[in-house]
mmCIF file of C-alpha atoms in Angstrom:
data_model
loop_
_atom_site.group_PDB
_atom_site.id
_atom_site.type_symbol
_atom_site.label_atom_id
_atom_site.label_comp_id
_atom_site.label_asym_id
_atom_site.label_seq_id
_atom_site.Cartn_x
_atom_site.Cartn_y
_atom_site.Cartn_z
ATOM 1 C CA UNK A 17 50.275 1.411 191.883
ATOM 2 C CA UNK A 18 48.716 2.170 188.616
ATOM 3 C CA UNK A 19 48.158 5.708 187.777
ATOM 4 C CA UNK A 20 44.516 6.977 186.383
ATOM 5 C CA UNK A 21 43.896 10.451 185.713
ATOM 6 C CA UNK A 22 41.066 12.472 185.157
ATOM 7 C CA UNK A 23 40.801 16.065 184.260
ATOM 8 C CA UNK A 24 38.733 18.728 184.097
ATOM 9 C CA UNK A 25 40.158 18.760 188.046
ATOM 10 C CA UNK A 26 36.554 21.014 189.015
ATOM 11 C CA UNK A 27 35.088 23.194 186.966
ATOM 12 C CA UNK A 28 32.504 25.693 186.739
ATOM 13 C CA UNK A 29 29.067 25.582 184.471
ATOM 14 C CA UNK A 30 25.972 27.409 182.914
ATOM 15 C CA UNK A 31 22.294 25.542 183.387
ATOM 16 C CA UNK A 32 21.951 23.470 180.954
ATOM 17 C CA UNK A 33 25.400 23.377 179.512
ATOM 18 C CA UNK A 34 27.143 19.875 178.861
ATOM 19 C CA UNK A 35 30.171 18.950 180.346
ATOM 20 C CA UNK A 36 32.776 16.267 178.894
ATOM 21 C CA UNK A 37 34.764 14.849 181.703
ATOM 22 C CA UNK A 38 37.660 12.768 180.703
ATOM 23 C CA UNK A 39 39.100 9.687 182.463
ATOM 24 C CA UNK A 40 42.633 8.132 181.219
ATOM 25 C CA UNK A 41 44.641 5.141 182.201
ATOM 26 C CA UNK A 42 47.831 6.185 182.464
ATOM 27 C CA UNK A 43 50.550 2.698 182.440
ATOM 28 C CA UNK A 44 47.797 0.230 181.724
ATOM 29 C CA UNK A 45 45.484 -1.294 179.524
ATOM 30 C CA UNK A 46 41.798 -0.865 181.052
ATOM 31 C CA UNK A 47 39.380 -2.698 179.221
ATOM 32 C CA UNK A 48 36.335 -1.364 181.962
ATOM 33 C CA UNK A 49 35.745 1.861 183.738
ATOM 34 C CA UNK A 50 33.631 3.106 186.177
ATOM 35 C CA UNK A 51 32.477 5.967 186.294
ATOM 36 C CA UNK A 52 31.094 7.005 190.037
ATOM 37 C CA UNK A 53 29.477 10.136 191.409
ATOM 38 C CA UNK A 54 30.180 10.973 194.902
ATOM 39 C CA UNK A 55 27.956 13.636 196.991
ATOM 40 C CA UNK A 56 29.087 14.860 200.145
ATOM 41 C CA UNK A 57 30.172 13.351 203.305
ATOM 42 C CA UNK A 58 28.076 9.892 201.110
ATOM 43 C CA UNK A 59 29.741 7.473 198.932
ATOM 44 C CA UNK A 60 30.334 6.848 196.134
ATOM 45 C CA UNK A 61 28.175 5.662 193.827
ATOM 46 C CA UNK A 62 28.481 3.785 190.445
ATOM 47 C CA UNK A 63 26.798 5.150 187.831
ATOM 48 C CA UNK A 64 27.468 3.318 184.650
ATOM 49 C CA UNK A 65 30.601 0.211 183.312
ATOM 50 C CA UNK A 66 32.201 1.391 180.720
ATOM 51 C CA UNK A 67 33.680 -1.615 178.551
ATOM 52 C CA UNK A 68 35.977 -0.731 175.500
ATOM 53 C CA UNK A 69 34.298 -0.901 172.423
ATOM 54 C CA UNK A 70 30.988 -1.192 174.190
ATOM 55 C CA UNK A 71 27.693 0.159 175.185
ATOM 56 C CA UNK A 72 27.778 1.742 179.044
ATOM 57 C CA UNK A 73 26.392 -0.039 181.259
ATOM 58 C CA UNK A 74 24.761 2.236 183.245
ATOM 59 C CA UNK A 75 22.711 0.863 187.722
ATOM 60 C CA UNK A 76 19.117 1.358 187.870
ATOM 61 C CA UNK A 77 17.614 5.014 187.956
ATOM 62 C CA UNK A 78 21.290 6.486 185.737
ATOM 63 C CA UNK A 79 19.559 8.091 182.633
ATOM 64 C CA UNK A 80 21.556 7.411 179.881
ATOM 65 C CA UNK A 81 21.141 10.190 177.900
ATOM 66 C CA UNK A 82 21.524 12.621 180.127
ATOM 67 C CA UNK A 83 25.212 10.897 181.338
ATOM 68 C CA UNK A 84 26.655 9.608 177.864
ATOM 69 C CA UNK A 85 29.194 7.845 178.251
ATOM 70 C CA UNK A 86 32.283 7.142 175.109
ATOM 71 C CA UNK A 87 35.254 4.460 176.157
ATOM 72 C CA UNK A 88 36.667 4.835 173.234
ATOM 73 C CA UNK A 89 40.230 3.311 173.429
ATOM 74 C CA UNK A 90 42.371 0.899 176.029
ATOM 75 C CA UNK A 91 42.934 3.945 178.121
ATOM 76 C CA UNK A 92 40.937 6.417 177.588
ATOM 77 C CA UNK A 93 36.772 6.631 179.075
ATOM 78 C CA UNK A 94 34.335 10.673 179.192
ATOM 79 C CA UNK A 95 31.583 11.284 180.720
ATOM 80 C CA UNK A 96 29.455 14.268 178.845
ATOM 81 C CA UNK A 97 27.129 15.998 181.322
ATOM 82 C CA UNK A 98 24.779 16.599 179.712
ATOM 83 C CA UNK A 99 22.586 19.460 180.191
ATOM 84 C CA UNK A 100 23.538 19.839 183.422
ATOM 85 C CA UNK A 101 21.667 21.468 185.653
ATOM 86 C CA UNK A 102 22.717 22.556 189.479
ATOM 87 C CA UNK A 103 21.784 18.762 191.368
ATOM 88 C CA UNK A 104 24.075 17.481 188.758
ATOM 89 C CA UNK A 105 26.676 19.147 191.333
ATOM 90 C CA UNK A 106 28.753 17.155 192.649
ATOM 91 C CA UNK A 107 31.817 14.931 192.583
ATOM 92 C CA UNK A 108 32.784 12.569 189.790
ATOM 93 C CA UNK A 109 35.481 10.060 190.370
ATOM 94 C CA UNK A 110 36.087 7.269 187.619
ATOM 95 C CA UNK A 111 38.288 4.291 188.745
ATOM 96 C CA UNK A 112 39.795 1.011 185.726
ATOM 97 C CA UNK A 113 40.698 -2.132 186.603
ATOM 98 C CA UNK A 114 43.957 -3.748 185.856
ATOM 99 C CA UNK A 115 44.649 -6.145 182.797
ATOM 100 C CA UNK A 116 45.094 -9.823 185.132
ATOM 101 C CA UNK A 117 47.547 -10.136 186.973
ATOM 102 C CA UNK A 118 48.138 -6.757 188.297
ATOM 103 C CA UNK A 119 45.030 -7.077 190.844
ATOM 104 C CA UNK A 120 42.485 -7.709 188.009
ATOM 105 C CA UNK A 121 39.766 -7.881 190.627
ATOM 106 C CA UNK A 122 40.385 -4.583 192.097
ATOM 107 C CA UNK A 123 40.354 -0.623 190.505
ATOM 108 C CA UNK A 124 41.957 2.213 190.707
ATOM 109 C CA UNK A 125 40.791 5.302 190.738
ATOM 110 C CA UNK A 126 41.744 8.810 188.973
ATOM 111 C CA UNK A 127 41.456 11.598 190.977
ATOM 112 C CA UNK A 128 37.511 13.078 190.852
ATOM 113 C CA UNK A 129 36.005 16.292 189.580
ATOM 114 C CA UNK A 130 34.369 18.682 191.037
ATOM 115 C CA UNK A 131 31.521 20.105 188.633
ATOM 116 C CA UNK A 132 29.626 22.809 190.230
ATOM 117 C CA UNK A 133 26.287 23.959 187.835
ATOM 118 C CA UNK A 134 24.748 27.577 188.575
ATOM 119 C CA UNK B 30 19.363 -4.264 205.254
ATOM 120 C CA UNK B 31 22.127 -2.385 203.538
ATOM 121 C CA UNK B 32 25.167 -4.864 201.093
ATOM 122 C CA UNK B 33 27.511 -2.930 203.515
ATOM 123 C CA UNK B 34 27.454 -1.460 206.945
ATOM 124 C CA UNK B 35 30.044 0.367 207.705
ATOM 125 C CA UNK B 36 29.989 3.250 210.956
ATOM 126 C CA UNK B 37 30.613 6.976 209.123
ATOM 127 C CA UNK B 38 32.588 8.199 212.526
ATOM 128 C CA UNK B 39 33.872 10.695 213.861
ATOM 129 C CA UNK B 40 36.357 8.661 214.790
ATOM 130 C CA UNK B 41 39.330 10.773 217.125
ATOM 131 C CA UNK B 42 42.303 8.767 218.134
ATOM 132 C CA UNK B 43 45.585 10.555 219.165
ATOM 133 C CA UNK B 44 49.058 9.577 217.927
ATOM 134 C CA UNK B 45 50.665 6.477 218.253
ATOM 135 C CA UNK B 46 46.750 5.193 218.818
ATOM 136 C CA UNK B 47 45.992 1.849 217.666
ATOM 137 C CA UNK B 48 42.838 2.396 215.078
ATOM 138 C CA UNK B 49 40.039 -0.338 214.376
ATOM 139 C CA UNK B 50 38.148 -0.411 211.506
ATOM 140 C CA UNK B 51 35.287 -2.367 210.522
ATOM 141 C CA UNK B 52 32.428 -2.756 207.807
ATOM 142 C CA UNK B 53 29.772 -6.330 208.017
ATOM 143 C CA UNK B 54 27.948 -7.313 204.503
ATOM 144 C CA UNK B 55 25.431 -9.219 204.187
ATOM 145 C CA UNK B 56 26.122 -11.193 200.593
ATOM 146 C CA UNK B 57 27.519 -14.015 201.348
ATOM 147 C CA UNK B 58 28.068 -13.790 197.328
ATOM 148 C CA UNK B 59 31.787 -11.471 197.592
ATOM 149 C CA UNK B 60 35.040 -13.354 197.743
ATOM 150 C CA UNK B 61 36.072 -9.373 197.387
ATOM 151 C CA UNK B 62 37.923 -7.257 200.346
ATOM 152 C CA UNK B 63 39.625 -3.651 199.338
ATOM 153 C CA UNK B 64 40.292 -0.981 202.492
ATOM 154 C CA UNK B 65 40.414 2.563 200.018
ATOM 155 C CA UNK B 66 41.998 5.949 201.716
ATOM 156 C CA UNK B 67 40.550 8.919 200.712
ATOM 157 C CA UNK B 68 42.015 12.625 201.331
ATOM 158 C CA UNK B 69 39.244 15.336 201.138
ATOM 159 C CA UNK B 70 38.459 16.683 197.604
ATOM 160 C CA UNK B 71 40.468 13.350 196.321
ATOM 161 C CA UNK B 72 40.229 10.176 194.601
ATOM 162 C CA UNK B 73 40.017 7.137 196.557
ATOM 163 C CA UNK B 74 43.530 5.620 196.892
ATOM 164 C CA UNK B 75 43.651 1.641 196.991
ATOM 165 C CA UNK B 76 45.214 0.160 200.458
ATOM 166 C CA UNK B 77 44.686 -2.514 201.455
ATOM 167 C CA UNK B 78 43.526 -5.940 198.571
ATOM 168 C CA UNK B 79 41.939 -8.687 200.244
ATOM 169 C CA UNK B 80 40.520 -12.553 198.437
ATOM 170 C CA UNK B 81 38.758 -14.705 201.117
ATOM 171 C CA UNK B 82 39.214 -15.268 204.231
ATOM 172 C CA UNK B 83 42.163 -14.424 206.290
ATOM 173 C CA UNK B 84 44.566 -11.598 207.436
ATOM 174 C CA UNK B 85 46.692 -9.957 205.049
ATOM 175 C CA UNK B 86 49.885 -7.017 206.415
ATOM 176 C CA UNK B 87 51.404 -4.584 205.214
ATOM 177 C CA UNK B 88 53.827 -2.546 206.946
ATOM 178 C CA UNK B 89 51.449 -0.114 209.644
ATOM 179 C CA UNK B 90 48.050 -1.491 208.526
ATOM 180 C CA UNK B 91 46.514 -5.173 208.691
ATOM 181 C CA UNK B 92 43.406 -6.577 207.306
ATOM 182 C CA UNK B 93 40.860 -9.087 208.412
ATOM 183 C CA UNK B 94 38.355 -10.777 206.709
ATOM 184 C CA UNK B 95 36.694 -13.606 209.091
ATOM 185 C CA UNK B 96 33.675 -14.635 206.181
ATOM 186 C CA UNK B 97 31.671 -16.865 208.512
ATOM 187 C CA UNK B 98 30.635 -13.820 209.893
ATOM 188 C CA UNK B 99 30.553 -10.921 207.508
ATOM 189 C CA UNK B 100 32.810 -8.755 209.073
ATOM 190 C CA UNK B 101 36.255 -7.479 207.671
ATOM 191 C CA UNK B 102 38.251 -5.135 209.361
ATOM 192 C CA UNK B 103 41.348 -2.476 209.038
ATOM 193 C CA UNK B 104 43.952 -2.438 211.927
ATOM 194 C CA UNK B 105 46.501 0.954 211.484
ATOM 195 C CA UNK B 106 49.759 0.815 213.613
ATOM 196 C CA UNK B 107 51.176 3.455 215.573
ATOM 197 C CA UNK B 108 48.991 5.833 213.717
ATOM 198 C CA UNK B 109 49.928 9.494 212.316
ATOM 199 C CA UNK B 110 48.458 12.551 211.806
ATOM 200 C CA UNK B 111 48.640 11.704 207.889
ATOM 201 C CA UNK B 112 47.019 8.697 208.352
ATOM 202 C CA UNK B 113 43.527 11.681 209.233
ATOM 203 C CA UNK B 114 40.830 10.946 206.328
ATOM 204 C CA UNK B 115 38.289 8.992 204.603
ATOM 205 C CA UNK B 116 38.413 5.042 205.136
ATOM 206 C CA UNK B 117 35.981 3.148 202.113
ATOM 207 C CA UNK B 118 36.175 -1.355 202.517
ATOM 208 C CA UNK B 119 34.327 -2.596 199.077
ATOM 209 C CA UNK B 120 33.643 -5.951 198.249
ATOM 210 C CA UNK B 121 32.761 -7.620 195.427
ATOM 211 C CA UNK B 122 31.623 -10.933 193.714
ATOM 212 C CA UNK B 123 34.104 -14.229 191.733
ATOM 213 C CA UNK B 124 31.736 -12.657 188.861
ATOM 214 C CA UNK B 125 34.357 -11.428 186.603
ATOM 215 C CA UNK B 126 32.615 -7.786 186.040
ATOM 216 C CA UNK B 127 30.825 -6.813 188.703
ATOM 217 C CA UNK B 128 31.241 -3.729 190.512
ATOM 218 C CA UNK B 129 32.926 -3.087 193.777
ATOM 219 C CA UNK B 130 29.635 -2.469 196.679
ATOM 220 C CA UNK B 131 31.378 0.460 199.364
ATOM 221 C CA UNK B 132 30.442 1.430 202.703
ATOM 222 C CA UNK B 133 30.066 5.205 202.896
ATOM 223 C CA UNK B 134 33.358 5.808 204.556
ATOM 224 C CA UNK B 135 34.533 5.951 208.163
ATOM 225 C CA UNK B 136 36.341 9.583 208.874
ATOM 226 C CA UNK B 137 39.463 8.971 211.051
ATOM 227 C CA UNK B 138 41.134 12.193 212.752
ATOM 228 C CA UNK B 139 44.836 11.409 213.894
ATOM 229 C CA UNK B 140 46.347 14.676 216.750
ATOM 230 C CA UNK B 141 48.938 14.699 217.432
#
């Protein structure tokens, strides 16, 4: 299957700092990437849809000024959690949609980034 | 009513059992249906992908979609301890750019 990587895999930071998470599609070009958040024993909650070369589309209730998304190339999207607070502690997972002809209707997920804000 | 309903379990079975996992949904516009497996502290891994109604088999896994009942299933035959994970159903409409809608996930434990 397609490979999507995330970096870092886990991060601990102090309240008020910013954290950047990278998502890379390693063996295909992804015009669309997605960012999810998952709390313990909960399902994935879509935060935003990231399209290469354009502004991200945020889901209702997700602050775009707090969760900055940059999809600078066809293989890289970044999520920056600005001025992180303890309530932002969660498991952040990205996914990428492969190009047409390769299960284009589904998504391949990264391994996730665990964020702990102290 | 949530768009996608999935019993979170947990579901515990002995090794070798047949496992049935299910989701119901309310939006008749959903056309693409997937099952993902997620191990603890890992990202979801695509298991099965089905378009519209019907069955699809891949090794020990069979996915079924019944659009008339708005009901999808994943069957696991000869279950193994390595199948212990959380299984998430996901679906989306037939419209470019729309996101996947996930169920809450069912936690499965297979004991040896």
